[in-house]
Amino acid sequence: MKKYLLFIFLSTLISTSVFARSTGCKEGNCENGYGKWVYTDKTTYEGEWVKTKKQGQGVETWPNGYVYEGEFQNSVWSGQGILTFPDGSKYEGEWANGFMNGQGTFTWSDGTQKEGIWKNGKLQE
């Protein structure tokens, strides 16, 4: 059940991030370089940019306490990354197409861990 709730939450989180209206680049170079972009909902992205897309290493922070730190490809979470939840839970591992895909570990705030291969946000058992 926890896996399905996590999948639904991540889908919502990613889609709201994509559709958030932008207010613009607040620091640095958000076209080709390193810069900080702030959205109208106060979500921020600080990291590397290539042709106005999030590309390379960066940190995306939401006002409700969620933080993704890791790799981006074409403005999507791809590669190695860590998503930290407001309650202290976190997923650390591989990402593709904005979802947990590949080897990774989910750690709940009480220290309980699930490790394995993830596919589209679901642990494969």
XYZ file of C-alpha atoms in Angstrom, residues 14-111:
98
model
C 6.317 15.815 -10.718
C 3.309 17.002 -12.699
C 2.800 20.078 -10.491
C 6.490 20.886 -10.841
C 6.254 20.702 -14.624
C 3.140 22.900 -14.848
C 4.178 25.533 -12.301
C 4.308 28.951 -13.945
C 7.763 30.383 -13.816
C 8.758 33.763 -12.497
C 12.247 33.527 -13.866
C 15.939 33.345 -13.269
C 16.901 35.025 -10.006
C 20.654 34.382 -9.999
C 23.324 33.291 -12.415
C 22.831 31.972 -15.933
C 19.645 29.912 -16.464
C 20.272 29.512 -20.187
C 23.719 27.920 -20.353
C 25.551 27.716 -17.064
C 24.686 27.661 -13.378
C 21.651 29.527 -12.086
C 18.701 29.703 -9.732
C 15.109 29.719 -11.040
C 12.105 30.507 -8.826
C 8.552 29.468 -9.790
C 5.319 31.245 -8.799
C 4.546 28.518 -6.246
C 7.986 29.268 -4.668
C 9.507 26.009 -5.882
C 13.156 26.650 -6.711
C 15.731 24.966 -8.894
C 19.393 25.742 -8.470
C 21.891 24.017 -10.685
C 23.196 23.485 -14.172
C 21.383 24.631 -17.323
C 21.893 23.815 -20.995
C 19.768 25.588 -23.628
C 17.316 26.733 -20.873
C 16.761 23.125 -19.678
C 17.783 21.670 -16.317
C 20.762 19.543 -17.293
C 23.413 18.001 -15.038
C 23.544 18.456 -11.263
C 20.935 20.460 -9.407
C 18.662 20.852 -6.402
C 14.887 21.298 -6.654
C 13.169 22.481 -3.464
C 9.428 22.776 -2.797
C 7.945 25.089 -0.145
C 6.264 22.092 1.550
C 9.668 20.581 2.410
C 10.386 18.119 -0.415
C 13.907 18.300 -1.848
C 15.380 16.497 -4.864
C 19.143 16.655 -5.199
C 20.797 14.937 -8.102
C 21.008 14.626 -11.844
C 18.674 16.110 -14.435
C 18.406 15.342 -18.108
C 16.262 17.548 -20.329
C 14.657 19.072 -17.168
C 13.635 15.631 -15.813
C 15.047 13.668 -12.868
C 17.421 11.174 -14.514
C 20.569 9.506 -13.219
C 21.565 9.393 -9.554
C 19.527 11.387 -7.060
C 18.051 11.720 -3.590
C 14.456 12.737 -2.876
C 13.945 13.796 0.743
C 10.434 14.023 2.201
C 9.338 16.520 4.887
C 9.090 13.720 7.496
C 12.729 12.745 6.898
C 12.033 9.723 4.680
C 14.136 9.543 1.534
C 14.798 7.622 -1.638
C 18.391 7.399 -2.801
C 19.234 5.773 -6.081
C 18.643 5.756 -9.807
C 16.039 7.841 -11.623
C 14.739 7.800 -15.207
C 11.914 9.781 -16.776
C 11.235 11.473 -13.435
C 10.573 8.214 -11.562
C 12.545 5.832 -9.353
C 13.958 3.457 -11.974
C 16.880 1.162 -11.245
C 18.795 0.314 -8.085
C 17.764 2.301 -5.037
C 16.947 2.412 -1.349
C 13.884 3.932 0.293
C 14.368 4.796 3.964
C 11.350 5.701 6.091
C 11.708 8.240 8.886
C 11.739 5.407 11.475
C 14.830 3.907 9.789
